[in-house]
């Protein structure tokens, strides 16, 4: 487990992921009844963008910094920006997914954050401190799906955001999702994935469509052409059981993100329902 999110915090992939995450949490907040946010690969919680590691990669420069510099963002993007600790560059810190969602919780809602890397988990637990609504567990996120689903709230969102260090990650994900949906078929699931080679993503989508008979939405943003080898050309979010009209939120968000983040107008964006034999 060599992956450390500090090198990537605030990059274009985090921006897309956290904007989508915010939109999904907002949909859950429309009802008074409590919800659970299960963050299976939670990371360290809060990232110091002035640290040596973040300054080495400077990935946030082609992510959050570009967004902060651009005028007239779509409403959902503006609301995302409002949740950042400061809104003028240079940002000193960037919140990870549990910290992004924590300020949105009402008294009746809760977060369970699982993280396998002991160092990252210690950092997360110490950043969280004592918090009745945010439970941190050092454990495998895929085991967490079995341990914590279905939640007593019967409403909620599962974010699955692995580092893809394991070459089998895509097939492991499909298996884990199948098990999770057997336990809790009405939950919302949001899965982040890297786009390095189109062929692999097409295979992944085909596998999902065969294994999962639920409504699914694909959201993708590429800032380079899709097949530049050895490169993170783009990323996607796969949403299972998307909230009503959630895809429409993306109509204004994706073109704006692409025109702000694409390198020399390369790449593309799209969102569409993944066809299954429902
Ligand atoms: N979700 C975080 C966010 O949006 O801010 C970023 C998470 S980062 C992409 C992936 C994290 O998963 C890393 O911190 C890594 O240590 C952790 N990880 C790797 N394998 C895991 C596993 N099997 N279960 C739980 N966490 C794992």
XYZ file of C-alpha atoms and ligand atoms in Angstrom:
305
model
C 0.000 0.000 0.000
C 2.136 2.846 -1.263
C -0.655 5.198 -2.254
C -0.836 8.513 -0.400
C -3.633 10.837 -1.351
C -1.648 13.899 -0.231
C 0.133 13.890 -3.617
C -3.215 14.127 -5.414
C -5.398 16.172 -3.066
C -7.385 18.862 -4.834
C -6.552 17.601 -8.329
C -9.158 17.547 -11.136
C -10.302 14.080 -10.034
C -10.953 15.233 -6.460
C -12.833 18.240 -7.820
C -15.199 16.107 -9.901
C -15.611 13.523 -7.107
C -16.377 16.055 -4.392
C -18.794 18.072 -6.542
C -20.731 14.885 -7.328
C -20.522 13.885 -3.654
C -21.990 17.221 -2.606
C -24.852 16.887 -5.112
C -25.676 13.404 -3.771
C -25.591 14.493 -0.127
C -27.814 17.471 -0.952
C -30.344 15.054 -2.433
C -30.338 13.057 0.842
C -30.787 16.258 2.848
C -34.104 16.943 1.108
C -35.814 14.522 3.520
C -35.849 14.929 7.298
C -35.191 11.252 7.965
C -31.606 10.360 8.942
C -29.015 8.967 6.559
C -25.642 7.202 6.721
C -22.641 8.188 4.627
C -20.274 5.194 4.406
C -16.861 6.227 3.075
C -15.059 2.941 2.348
C -11.662 4.370 1.319
C -11.677 7.512 3.409
C -8.050 8.724 3.231
C -6.328 10.950 5.786
C -9.156 13.467 6.105
C -7.450 16.779 5.506
C -4.499 17.558 3.252
C -1.806 20.186 3.701
C -1.289 21.644 0.239
C 1.811 23.495 1.463
C 3.486 20.200 2.505
C 6.534 18.943 0.649
C 4.572 16.042 -0.903
C 1.717 18.185 -2.220
C 4.177 20.822 -3.442
C 6.185 18.143 -5.253
C 3.287 17.011 -7.420
C 1.330 20.310 -7.431
C -1.663 18.430 -8.827
C -4.021 20.881 -7.117
C -2.811 23.571 -9.516
C -4.656 21.894 -12.362
C -7.624 21.196 -10.122
C -9.013 23.289 -7.347
C -6.775 26.302 -8.090
C -8.171 26.616 -11.608
C -11.729 26.440 -10.298
C -11.060 29.143 -7.726
C -9.757 31.440 -10.451
C -12.708 31.122 -12.806
C -15.784 33.313 -12.673
C -19.472 32.346 -12.807
C -19.374 28.691 -11.804
C -22.616 26.677 -12.015
C -24.637 26.700 -8.798
C -23.527 23.254 -7.595
C -19.867 24.198 -8.144
C -20.380 27.453 -6.236
C -21.891 25.531 -3.330
C -18.884 23.144 -3.429
C -16.544 26.138 -3.252
C -18.484 27.502 -0.291
C -17.543 24.363 1.661
C -13.819 24.837 1.205
C -11.941 26.305 4.154
C -10.881 29.399 2.175
C -11.906 30.509 -1.249
C -8.947 32.498 -2.427
C -5.824 30.851 -3.804
C -3.384 29.682 -2.654
C -5.383 27.208 -0.579
C -3.417 25.902 2.409
C -5.545 22.810 2.995
C -7.963 20.685 1.021
C -10.622 18.558 2.769
C -10.907 14.864 2.014
C -14.280 13.170 1.549
C -15.209 12.644 5.264
C -14.382 16.265 6.036
C -16.227 17.475 2.999
C -19.407 15.781 4.132
C -19.088 16.356 7.902
C -20.302 20.016 7.903
C -23.360 18.973 5.900
C -24.639 16.510 8.520
C -27.655 17.283 10.661
C -27.903 15.960 14.226
C -29.659 12.799 12.978
C -27.091 11.823 10.294
C -23.764 10.001 10.606
C -20.594 8.999 8.784
C -18.626 5.765 8.999
C -15.153 6.156 7.488
C -12.975 3.094 6.873
C -9.318 3.322 5.868
C -6.874 0.421 5.603
C -3.524 2.206 5.721
C -2.644 2.558 9.438
C -0.769 5.831 8.930
C -3.586 7.452 6.951
C -6.144 6.102 9.399
C -4.255 7.523 12.405
C -4.115 10.913 10.663
C -7.861 10.748 9.976
C -8.730 9.687 13.533
C -6.604 12.429 15.012
C -8.082 15.076 12.671
C -11.598 13.924 13.607
C -10.999 13.780 17.366
C -14.097 12.931 19.406
C -17.135 13.072 17.195
C -20.311 11.114 17.905
C -21.409 11.435 14.292
C -18.177 10.432 12.556
C -16.824 6.979 13.344
C -13.376 6.043 11.969
C -12.332 2.397 11.597
C -9.007 0.987 10.415
C -10.244 -1.767 8.131
C -10.634 -2.950 4.563
C -13.373 -0.912 2.902
C -14.762 -3.977 1.136
C -15.139 -5.707 4.530
C -16.805 -2.517 5.732
C -19.548 -2.994 3.138
C -20.374 -6.319 4.786
C -19.994 -5.008 8.334
C -22.046 -1.819 8.032
C -24.722 -2.524 5.419
C -27.651 -2.319 5.563
C -27.602 0.721 7.871
C -30.241 1.195 10.528
C -31.233 4.495 8.843
C -32.237 2.604 5.659
C -31.159 5.704 3.663
C -27.777 6.846 2.622
C -24.761 6.931 0.362
C -21.715 4.696 0.001
C -18.603 6.250 -1.558
C -16.097 3.726 -2.904
C -12.864 5.462 -3.847
C -9.993 2.941 -4.048
C -6.455 3.833 -5.173
C -6.464 1.238 -8.018
C -3.009 -0.091 -7.064
C -4.358 -3.597 -7.466
C -4.648 -4.736 -11.131
C -7.831 -6.649 -10.198
C -9.541 -3.645 -8.652
C -12.261 -3.357 -11.330
C -13.366 -6.979 -10.956
C -13.056 -6.796 -7.160
C -15.348 -3.763 -7.267
C -18.031 -5.534 -9.247
C -17.978 -8.451 -6.773
C -18.076 -6.093 -3.788
C -20.959 -4.109 -5.272
C -22.940 -7.254 -5.980
C -22.559 -8.335 -2.339
C -23.355 -4.834 -1.047
C -26.499 -4.581 -3.198
C -27.664 -7.985 -1.966
C -27.487 -6.594 1.553
C -28.864 -3.137 0.728
C -30.368 -2.678 -2.700
C -31.893 0.783 -2.227
C -28.784 2.646 -1.078
C -27.039 5.152 -3.313
C -23.552 4.009 -4.311
C -20.946 6.310 -5.853
C -17.846 4.751 -7.265
C -14.814 6.704 -8.478
C -12.618 5.248 -11.247
C -9.567 6.399 -13.213
C -9.621 6.625 -17.014
C -6.227 5.617 -18.383
C -7.291 3.379 -21.235
C -10.801 3.351 -22.760
C -10.783 -0.386 -23.389
C -10.527 -1.132 -19.652
C -13.432 1.192 -18.862
C -15.632 -0.342 -21.551
C -14.911 -3.796 -20.056
C -15.715 -2.491 -16.582
C -19.017 -0.976 -17.715
C -19.930 -4.202 -19.503
C -19.206 -6.209 -16.343
C -21.309 -3.807 -14.268
C -24.217 -3.917 -16.698
C -24.183 -7.728 -16.595
C -23.903 -8.026 -12.803
C -26.048 -5.178 -11.526
C -29.712 -4.760 -12.336
C -30.246 -1.324 -10.871
C -30.417 2.145 -12.378
C -26.870 3.397 -12.994
C -25.491 6.725 -14.154
C -22.052 7.287 -15.685
C -20.355 10.672 -15.243
C -16.961 11.171 -16.901
C -14.490 13.995 -17.331
C -11.273 13.655 -19.350
C -8.741 16.460 -19.436
C -6.472 14.650 -21.920
C -7.312 12.313 -24.809
C -8.571 9.041 -23.320
C -5.749 6.726 -24.357
C -2.472 8.534 -23.571
C -0.518 5.630 -22.128
C 0.553 5.634 -18.494
C -1.386 8.815 -17.737
C -4.459 9.717 -15.682
C -6.372 11.100 -18.640
C -9.650 11.456 -16.891
C -11.912 9.928 -14.308
C -15.446 8.807 -13.855
C -18.104 8.381 -11.218
C -20.561 5.524 -11.453
C -23.720 6.200 -9.491
C -26.038 3.328 -8.609
C -29.615 4.332 -7.686
C -29.003 7.999 -8.564
C -31.402 10.492 -6.967
C -34.252 11.726 -9.132
C -33.073 14.153 -11.842
C -29.479 13.960 -10.597
C -28.224 13.599 -14.170
C -29.696 17.023 -14.965
C -27.374 18.624 -12.387
C -24.515 17.509 -14.614
C -25.836 19.358 -17.695
C -24.251 22.622 -16.627
C -21.523 21.264 -14.313
C -19.653 18.987 -16.743
C -19.203 21.430 -19.679
C -18.034 24.116 -17.241
C -15.588 21.750 -15.516
C -14.239 20.529 -18.822
C -13.712 24.040 -20.211
C -12.005 25.045 -16.939
C -9.829 21.973 -16.395
C -9.077 20.398 -19.792
C -5.457 20.803 -20.846
C -5.374 22.688 -24.172
C -9.053 21.829 -24.783
C -8.241 18.118 -24.996
C -10.373 15.320 -23.596
C -14.127 15.256 -23.280
C -17.007 14.834 -20.874
C -20.193 12.808 -20.825
C -22.972 11.557 -18.643
C -25.472 8.888 -19.526
C -27.467 6.045 -18.004
C -25.605 2.738 -18.152
C -27.858 0.300 -19.979
C -28.580 -2.939 -18.131
C -31.058 -5.687 -18.940
C -33.336 -4.312 -16.158
N -11.921 9.251 -0.486
C -10.804 10.151 -0.206
C -11.206 11.550 -0.615
O -12.045 11.716 -1.521
O -10.703 12.499 -0.028
C -9.550 9.742 -0.936
C -9.203 8.295 -0.797
S -7.770 7.791 -1.625
C -8.171 7.918 -3.311
C -7.814 6.044 -1.392
C -7.526 5.609 0.053
O -7.860 4.228 0.172
C -6.082 5.724 0.477
O -5.991 6.507 1.636
C -5.637 4.278 0.770
O -4.756 4.170 1.867
C -6.951 3.631 1.098
N -7.059 2.175 0.874
C -6.378 1.377 0.029
N -6.872 0.119 0.026
C -7.920 0.130 0.902
C -8.860 -0.839 1.322
N -8.843 -2.098 0.840
N -9.800 -0.470 2.214
C -9.839 0.783 2.722
N -8.970 1.750 2.367
C -8.023 1.433 1.462
